[in-house]
Tab-separated table of C-alpha atoms and ligand atoms in Angstrom:
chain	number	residue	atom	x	y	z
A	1	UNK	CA	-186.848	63.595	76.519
A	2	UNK	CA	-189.051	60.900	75.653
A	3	UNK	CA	-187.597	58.516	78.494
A	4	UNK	CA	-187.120	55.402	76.625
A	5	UNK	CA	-184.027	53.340	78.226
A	6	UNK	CA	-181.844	50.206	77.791
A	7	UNK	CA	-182.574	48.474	81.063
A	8	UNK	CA	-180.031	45.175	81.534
A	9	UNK	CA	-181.008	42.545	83.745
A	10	UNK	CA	-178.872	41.085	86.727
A	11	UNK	CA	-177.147	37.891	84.746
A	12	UNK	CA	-176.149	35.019	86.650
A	13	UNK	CA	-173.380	32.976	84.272
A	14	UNK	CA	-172.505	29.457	85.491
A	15	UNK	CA	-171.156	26.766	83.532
A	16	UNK	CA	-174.364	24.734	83.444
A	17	UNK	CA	-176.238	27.619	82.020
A	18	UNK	CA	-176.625	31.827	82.490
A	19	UNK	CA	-179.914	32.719	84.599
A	20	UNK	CA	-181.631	36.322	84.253
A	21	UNK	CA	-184.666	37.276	86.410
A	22	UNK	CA	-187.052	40.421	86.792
A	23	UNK	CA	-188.567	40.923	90.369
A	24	UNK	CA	-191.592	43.290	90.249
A	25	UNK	CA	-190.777	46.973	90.984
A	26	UNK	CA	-186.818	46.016	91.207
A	27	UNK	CA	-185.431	46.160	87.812
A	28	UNK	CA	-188.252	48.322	85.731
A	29	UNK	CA	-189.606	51.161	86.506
A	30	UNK	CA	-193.464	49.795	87.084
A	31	UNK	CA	-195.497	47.405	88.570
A	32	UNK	CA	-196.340	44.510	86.258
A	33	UNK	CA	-199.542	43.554	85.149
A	34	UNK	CA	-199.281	41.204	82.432
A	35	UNK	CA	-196.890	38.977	81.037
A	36	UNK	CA	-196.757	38.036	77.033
A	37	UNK	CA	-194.511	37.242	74.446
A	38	UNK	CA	-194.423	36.971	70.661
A	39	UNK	CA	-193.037	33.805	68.926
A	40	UNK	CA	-193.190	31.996	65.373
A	41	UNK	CA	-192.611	35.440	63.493
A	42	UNK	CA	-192.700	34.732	59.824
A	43	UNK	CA	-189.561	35.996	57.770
A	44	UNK	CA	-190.150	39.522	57.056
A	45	UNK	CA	-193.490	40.619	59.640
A	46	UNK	CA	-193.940	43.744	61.891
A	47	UNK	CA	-195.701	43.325	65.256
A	48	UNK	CA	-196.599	46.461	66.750
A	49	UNK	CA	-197.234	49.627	64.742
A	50	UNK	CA	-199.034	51.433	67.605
A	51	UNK	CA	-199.123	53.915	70.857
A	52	UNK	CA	-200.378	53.259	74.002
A	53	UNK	CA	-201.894	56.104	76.134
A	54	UNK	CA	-201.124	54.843	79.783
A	55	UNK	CA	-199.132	51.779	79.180
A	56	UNK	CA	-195.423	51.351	79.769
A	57	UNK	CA	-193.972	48.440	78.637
A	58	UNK	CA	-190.199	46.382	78.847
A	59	UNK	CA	-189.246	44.586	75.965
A	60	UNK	CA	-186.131	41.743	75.997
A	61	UNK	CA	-185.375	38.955	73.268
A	62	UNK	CA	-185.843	35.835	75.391
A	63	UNK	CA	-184.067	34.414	72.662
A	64	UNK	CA	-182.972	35.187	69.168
A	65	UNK	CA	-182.726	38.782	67.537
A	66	UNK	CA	-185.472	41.402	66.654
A	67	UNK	CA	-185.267	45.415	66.362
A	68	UNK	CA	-187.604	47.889	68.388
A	69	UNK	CA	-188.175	51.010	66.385
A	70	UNK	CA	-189.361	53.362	68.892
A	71	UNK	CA	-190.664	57.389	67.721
A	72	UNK	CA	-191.976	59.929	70.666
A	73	UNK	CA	-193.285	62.126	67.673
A	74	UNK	CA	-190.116	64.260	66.312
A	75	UNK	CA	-187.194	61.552	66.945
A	76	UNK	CA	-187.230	57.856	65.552
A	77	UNK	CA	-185.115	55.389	67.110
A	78	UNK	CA	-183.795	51.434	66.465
A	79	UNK	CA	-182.651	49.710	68.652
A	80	UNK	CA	-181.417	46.006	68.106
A	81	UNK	CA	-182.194	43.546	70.827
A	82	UNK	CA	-180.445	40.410	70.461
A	83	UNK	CA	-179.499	39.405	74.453
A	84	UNK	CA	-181.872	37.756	77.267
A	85	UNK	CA	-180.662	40.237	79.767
A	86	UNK	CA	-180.532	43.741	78.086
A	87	UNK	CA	-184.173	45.074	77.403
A	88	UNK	CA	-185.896	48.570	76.392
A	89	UNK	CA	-188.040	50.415	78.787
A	90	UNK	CA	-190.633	52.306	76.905
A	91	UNK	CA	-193.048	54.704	78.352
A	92	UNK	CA	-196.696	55.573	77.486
A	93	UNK	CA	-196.966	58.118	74.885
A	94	UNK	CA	-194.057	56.453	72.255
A	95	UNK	CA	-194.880	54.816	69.348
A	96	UNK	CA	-193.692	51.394	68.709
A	97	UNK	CA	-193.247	48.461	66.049
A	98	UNK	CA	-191.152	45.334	66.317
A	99	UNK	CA	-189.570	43.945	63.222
A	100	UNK	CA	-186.760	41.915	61.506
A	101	UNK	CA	-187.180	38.831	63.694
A	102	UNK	CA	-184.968	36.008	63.074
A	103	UNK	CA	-185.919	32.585	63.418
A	104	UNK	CA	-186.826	31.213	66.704
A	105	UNK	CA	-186.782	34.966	67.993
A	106	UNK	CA	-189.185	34.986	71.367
A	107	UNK	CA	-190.275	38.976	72.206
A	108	UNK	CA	-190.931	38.937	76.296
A	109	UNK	CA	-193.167	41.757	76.860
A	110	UNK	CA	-193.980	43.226	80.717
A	111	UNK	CA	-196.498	45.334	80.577
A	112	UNK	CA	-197.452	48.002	83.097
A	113	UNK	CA	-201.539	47.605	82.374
A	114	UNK	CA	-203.409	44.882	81.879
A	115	UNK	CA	-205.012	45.048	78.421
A	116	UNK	CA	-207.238	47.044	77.234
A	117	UNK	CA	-207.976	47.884	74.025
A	118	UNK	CA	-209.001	51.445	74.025
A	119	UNK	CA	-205.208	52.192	75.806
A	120	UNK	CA	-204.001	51.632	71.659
A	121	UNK	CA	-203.404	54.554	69.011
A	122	UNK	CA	-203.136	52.884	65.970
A	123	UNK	CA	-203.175	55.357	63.439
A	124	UNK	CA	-200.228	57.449	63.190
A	125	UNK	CA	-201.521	60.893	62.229
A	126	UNK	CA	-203.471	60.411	65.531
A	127	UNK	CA	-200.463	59.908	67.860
A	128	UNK	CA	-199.164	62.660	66.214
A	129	UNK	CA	-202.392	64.738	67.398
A	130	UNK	CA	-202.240	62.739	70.936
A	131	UNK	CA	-198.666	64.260	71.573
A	132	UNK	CA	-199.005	67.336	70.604
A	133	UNK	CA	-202.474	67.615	72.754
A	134	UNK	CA	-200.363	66.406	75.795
A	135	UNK	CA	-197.838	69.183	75.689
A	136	UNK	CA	-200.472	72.274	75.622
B	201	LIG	P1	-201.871	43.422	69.365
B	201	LIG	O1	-201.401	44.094	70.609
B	201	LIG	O2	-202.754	44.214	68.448
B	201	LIG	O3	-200.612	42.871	68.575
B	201	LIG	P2	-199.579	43.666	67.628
B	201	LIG	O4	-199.668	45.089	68.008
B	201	LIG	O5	-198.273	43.060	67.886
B	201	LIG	O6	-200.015	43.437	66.234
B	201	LIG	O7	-202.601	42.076	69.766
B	201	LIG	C1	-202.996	41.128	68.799
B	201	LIG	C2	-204.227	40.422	69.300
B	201	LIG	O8	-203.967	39.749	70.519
B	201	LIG	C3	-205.415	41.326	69.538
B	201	LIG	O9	-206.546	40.696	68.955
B	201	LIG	C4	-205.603	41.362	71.013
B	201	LIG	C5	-204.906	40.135	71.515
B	201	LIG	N1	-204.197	40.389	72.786
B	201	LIG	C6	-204.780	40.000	73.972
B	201	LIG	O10	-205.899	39.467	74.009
B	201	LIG	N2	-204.089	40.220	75.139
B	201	LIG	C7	-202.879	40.804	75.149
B	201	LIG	O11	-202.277	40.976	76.239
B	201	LIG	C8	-202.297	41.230	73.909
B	201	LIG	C9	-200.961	41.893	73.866
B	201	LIG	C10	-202.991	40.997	72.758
């Protein structure tokens, strides 16, 4: 179970433009910290390529397409975003990387800490450590 989730937003169409929103502690399953997004991806670049040890993040394409490839240590898993109003919830503990942006793709990121540098595992052999120290 590594609790990852496709969370959609509430969508408001109307003819003079569709509306999403995300209220704090209504749609996700945390409180939200921080707010940031990734934009002006090169052709061909990764963002990501890391674990967190305590944060829990929810990822939607604002706008554009991008894939999340997410791995809790025995399973690896893409999934394509490519709406503003269907996003991935991904816990602490899960390896992540974003790639295969298309142009004008904008990543929204909520994140459930604020940051902090030494919340990052960054080398993969160590996550692989990290998770299997967590489940003695
Ligand atoms: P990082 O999370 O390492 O990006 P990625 O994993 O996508 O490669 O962040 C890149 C840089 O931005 C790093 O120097 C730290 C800085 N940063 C902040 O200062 N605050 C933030 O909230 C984030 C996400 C990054």
């Amino acid at each position: 179970m590594s609790g990852i989730k496709l969370l959609s937003l509430p969508k408001i169409v109307d003819k003079r433009g569709n509306l999403s929103f995300i209220e704090n502690l209504e749609h996700i399953p945390f409180e939200i910290q921080r707010v940031y997004w990734i934009y002006d991806v090169p052709s061909g670049e990764k963002r990501g390529g890391h674990a967190f040890i305590k944060q829990q993040e929810y990822i939607v394409a604002l706008s554009g397409s991008f894939d999340v490839v997410t791995d809790d240590g025995e399973n690896s898993t893409t999934t394509s975003l490519n709406r503003s109003y269907n996003g991935i919830y991904i816990p602490n503990g899960i390896w992540r990387e974003l790639n295969n942006f298309s142009t004008n793709s904008v990543a929204l990121i909520l994140s459930s800490t604020q940051y902090n540098l030494n919340d990052y595992i960054r080398d993969y052999n160590e996550f692989l450590i990290f998770k299997s120290d967590v489940q003695k």
